[in-house]
Amino acid sequence: PLGLGHAVWCARDIVGNEPFAVVLPDELVLNTPGCLKQMIEMASSLGEKSNLVAVEAVPDHLTHQYGICGVGKRSGKMFEVDGMVEKPAKGTAPSNLSITGRYILQPEIFKILQTQERGAGGEIQLTDAMIGLATSQKFYGVEFEGERHDCGSKPGFLRANIAYGLKRPELRDGLIAEMKKYLGQ
Ligand code: G1P
C-alpha cells in the first residue's frame, strides 16, 4: 500500500539472495515470446549483477505518467541506462522511453528499499531504489518486441480486452460482429 517499492520489499524473504523478476500485472505485452522471456535471453548475454528494465517509447505528452530512462551506449535493442526518473514533470523527461512493468533485478535492491524515502506521489518508488542501485550496478533498457497494453487506464484496459479477444480464434469472429454493431457498420 505504500507504493511499488514497498510491495517489492515485502517479497524479500520469498526471493532471498538471487536475481528475480518483477511483473506488474496491470501491464500486458502481447507477443510470443513474451516480454520477460526476451529479457531473460538478453540477460544471459550480460555480466553478473546486471539489472534490466523493459522500455517503450511513449508520446512526449505522456512521459509524466511513467518512470523514464536516459539512454546511454546502445547495442541493438538494448542500451545502458543513463539515469532514471519517476514521473518527471512535463517537459523535463530525459527521453520518451517509459519503463514498462517488467524488471529483472539483483537482490541488493532490497537493502536500498529498506530505507527508501517516499518519492513521486508520496509513494515508496521502485524507480528511486533503482537509481540508488545504479550507482554500484549496471542497468540496461530493453526495447522489447510486442504490443504493450497499459491496463492502468480504463481505455487501456478496454483496448487490451479487444486486442486479446481478436487473437483468440474462438472469440475473434463473434467479437468483430459485436463491435460492428456498436460502430454502426
Ligand atoms: C509504475 C512504475 C513506473 C512505470 C509504470 C508502468 O507506475 O512506478 O515507473 O513506468 O508502473 O506501468 P504506476 O503505474 O504504478 O504509477
Coordinates of C-alpha atoms and ligand atoms in Angstrom, one line a residue:
P1 CA 0.0 0.0 0.0
L2 CA 2.9 2.4 0.4
G3 CA 3.9 2.1 -3.3
L4 CA 5.6 -0.3 -5.8
G5 CA 8.9 -0.1 -3.9
H6 CA 7.2 -1.2 -0.7
A7 CA 5.4 -4.0 -2.5
V8 CA 8.6 -5.4 -3.9
W9 CA 10.3 -5.0 -0.5
C10 CA 7.6 -7.2 1.1
A11 CA 8.7 -10.1 -1.1
R12 CA 12.3 -10.0 0.2
D13 CA 12.1 -13.2 2.2
I14 CA 10.5 -15.2 -0.6
V15 CA 13.1 -14.0 -3.1
G16 CA 16.2 -14.5 -1.0
N17 CA 19.6 -13.7 -2.3
E18 CA 19.2 -14.2 -6.0
P19 CA 18.1 -12.2 -9.1
F20 CA 14.4 -12.0 -9.6
A21 CA 11.7 -10.7 -12.0
V22 CA 9.1 -8.1 -11.2
V23 CA 5.9 -8.3 -13.3
L24 CA 3.3 -5.6 -12.9
P25 CA 0.0 -7.2 -13.7
D26 CA -1.7 -4.1 -15.0
E27 CA 0.7 -4.1 -18.0
L28 CA 0.4 -6.7 -20.7
V29 CA 2.7 -7.3 -23.6
L30 CA 1.1 -9.2 -26.5
N31 CA 3.8 -11.2 -28.1
T32 CA 5.4 -14.7 -28.5
P33 CA 8.0 -14.9 -27.0
G34 CA 6.7 -12.8 -24.1
C35 CA 8.5 -9.7 -22.9
L36 CA 10.1 -11.3 -19.8
K37 CA 11.4 -14.2 -21.9
Q38 CA 13.0 -11.7 -24.3
M39 CA 14.6 -10.0 -21.3
I40 CA 15.9 -13.3 -19.7
E41 CA 17.5 -14.2 -23.1
M42 CA 19.2 -10.8 -23.2
A43 CA 20.3 -11.0 -19.5
S44 CA 22.2 -14.2 -20.3
S45 CA 24.5 -12.2 -22.6
L46 CA 25.3 -9.7 -19.8
G47 CA 27.7 -9.9 -16.9
E48 CA 26.6 -10.9 -13.3
K49 CA 24.9 -8.2 -11.3
S50 CA 23.2 -6.7 -14.3
N51 CA 19.7 -5.3 -13.9
L52 CA 17.2 -4.9 -16.8
V53 CA 14.1 -2.8 -17.4
A54 CA 11.7 -3.1 -20.3
V55 CA 11.1 0.2 -22.0
E56 CA 8.8 1.5 -24.7
A57 CA 8.6 4.9 -26.4
V58 CA 5.5 6.9 -25.5
P59 CA 4.4 10.3 -26.9
D60 CA 6.1 13.2 -25.2
H61 CA 2.9 14.4 -23.6
L62 CA 2.6 11.1 -21.6
T63 CA 6.1 10.8 -20.1
H64 CA 4.9 12.3 -16.8
Q65 CA 2.8 9.2 -16.2
Y66 CA 5.8 6.8 -16.2
G67 CA 9.3 6.1 -15.0
I68 CA 11.6 7.3 -17.8
C69 CA 15.1 6.2 -18.7
G70 CA 18.0 8.2 -20.0
V71 CA 19.8 6.5 -22.9
G72 CA 23.5 5.7 -22.8
K73 CA 25.5 3.3 -25.0
R74 CA 23.3 1.3 -27.4
S75 CA 23.7 -2.3 -28.6
G76 CA 20.8 -3.4 -30.9
K77 CA 17.6 -3.5 -28.9
M78 CA 19.4 -2.9 -25.6
F79 CA 21.1 0.2 -24.1
E80 CA 22.9 1.2 -21.0
V81 CA 20.5 3.2 -18.8
D82 CA 21.9 6.7 -18.2
G83 CA 19.7 8.0 -15.4
M84 CA 16.1 7.3 -14.4
V85 CA 13.3 9.5 -13.1
E86 CA 9.9 8.6 -11.8
K87 CA 7.1 10.6 -13.3
P88 CA 9.1 13.6 -14.4
A89 CA 7.3 16.9 -14.5
K90 CA 6.1 17.8 -18.0
G91 CA 8.9 19.0 -20.3
T92 CA 11.7 17.6 -18.1
A93 CA 11.9 13.9 -19.2
P94 CA 15.4 12.8 -20.3
S95 CA 13.9 10.8 -23.2
N96 CA 10.5 9.3 -24.1
L97 CA 11.4 5.8 -23.2
S98 CA 9.0 4.7 -20.4
I99 CA 9.6 1.9 -18.0
T100 CA 7.2 -0.9 -18.8
G101 CA 6.1 -3.2 -16.0
R102 CA 8.9 -5.9 -16.4
Y103 CA 12.1 -5.8 -14.5
I104 CA 15.0 -8.2 -13.8
L105 CA 16.7 -7.0 -10.6
Q106 CA 19.5 -8.0 -8.3
P107 CA 18.7 -8.8 -4.6
E108 CA 20.9 -5.8 -3.5
I109 CA 17.8 -3.7 -4.3
F110 CA 16.1 -4.9 -1.0
K111 CA 18.8 -3.2 1.2
I112 CA 18.1 0.1 -0.6
L113 CA 14.3 -0.3 -0.4
Q114 CA 14.6 -0.9 3.4
T115 CA 15.4 2.8 3.9
Q116 CA 13.9 4.3 0.7
E117 CA 12.1 7.6 1.3
R118 CA 8.8 8.4 -0.3
G119 CA 9.1 9.9 -3.8
A120 CA 6.7 10.9 -6.6
G121 CA 3.0 10.8 -5.4
G122 CA 4.1 10.3 -1.8
E123 CA 4.9 6.6 -2.6
I124 CA 8.0 4.5 -2.0
Q125 CA 9.1 4.2 -5.6
L126 CA 10.9 1.2 -7.1
T127 CA 12.5 3.6 -9.6
D128 CA 14.1 5.7 -6.8
A129 CA 15.6 2.5 -5.3
M130 CA 16.9 1.5 -8.8
I131 CA 18.5 4.9 -9.1
G132 CA 20.4 4.1 -5.9
L133 CA 21.4 0.6 -7.1
A134 CA 22.6 2.1 -10.4
T135 CA 25.5 3.8 -8.5
S136 CA 27.1 0.3 -8.0
Q137 CA 25.5 -1.9 -10.6
K138 CA 24.7 -1.7 -14.3
F139 CA 21.1 -1.1 -15.6
Y140 CA 20.1 -1.9 -19.2
G141 CA 16.9 -0.9 -21.0
V142 CA 15.3 -3.4 -23.3
E143 CA 13.2 -2.3 -26.3
F144 CA 11.1 -5.4 -26.5
E145 CA 9.1 -6.8 -29.3
G146 CA 5.3 -6.8 -28.8
E147 CA 2.3 -4.6 -28.2
R148 CA 2.1 -3.0 -24.8
H149 CA -1.3 -2.6 -23.1
D150 CA -1.3 -0.3 -20.0
C151 CA -4.4 -1.5 -18.2
G152 CA -3.8 1.1 -15.5
S153 CA -6.1 3.4 -17.6
K154 CA -9.7 2.5 -18.4
P155 CA -9.3 2.9 -22.1
G156 CA -6.1 0.8 -22.0
F157 CA -8.0 -2.0 -20.1
L158 CA -10.8 -2.0 -22.7
R159 CA -8.3 -1.9 -25.6
A160 CA -6.4 -4.9 -24.1
N161 CA -9.6 -6.9 -23.9
I162 CA -10.3 -6.2 -27.6
A163 CA -6.7 -7.0 -28.7
Y164 CA -6.5 -10.2 -26.8
G165 CA -10.0 -11.2 -27.8
L166 CA -9.2 -10.7 -31.5
K167 CA -6.2 -13.0 -31.1
R168 CA -8.3 -15.9 -29.8
P169 CA -9.7 -17.9 -32.8
E170 CA -12.8 -19.0 -30.8
L171 CA -13.7 -15.4 -29.9
R172 CA -12.5 -13.4 -32.9
D173 CA -15.5 -13.6 -35.3
G174 CA -18.1 -13.0 -32.6
L175 CA -16.2 -10.1 -31.2
I176 CA -15.8 -8.4 -34.6
A177 CA -19.6 -8.9 -35.2
E178 CA -20.4 -7.3 -31.8
M179 CA -18.0 -4.4 -32.4
K180 CA -19.5 -3.8 -35.9
K181 CA -23.0 -3.4 -34.2
Y182 CA -21.6 -0.6 -32.0
L183 CA -19.7 1.1 -34.8
G184 CA -22.9 1.0 -36.9
Q185 CA -21.4 -0.9 -39.8
Ligands
G1P1 C1 4.8 2.1 -12.2 C2 6.2 2.5 -12.1 C3 6.6 3.3 -13.3 C4 6.3 2.5 -14.6 C5 4.8 2.1 -14.6 C6 4.5 1.2 -15.7 O1 4.0 3.2 -12.0 O2 6.5 3.2 -10.9 O3 8.0 3.6 -13.3 O4 6.6 3.3 -15.7 O5 4.5 1.4 -13.4 O6 3.1 1.0 -15.7 P1 2.4 3.2 -11.7 O7 1.7 2.7 -13.0 O8 2.2 2.2 -10.6 O9 2.0 4.6 -11.3

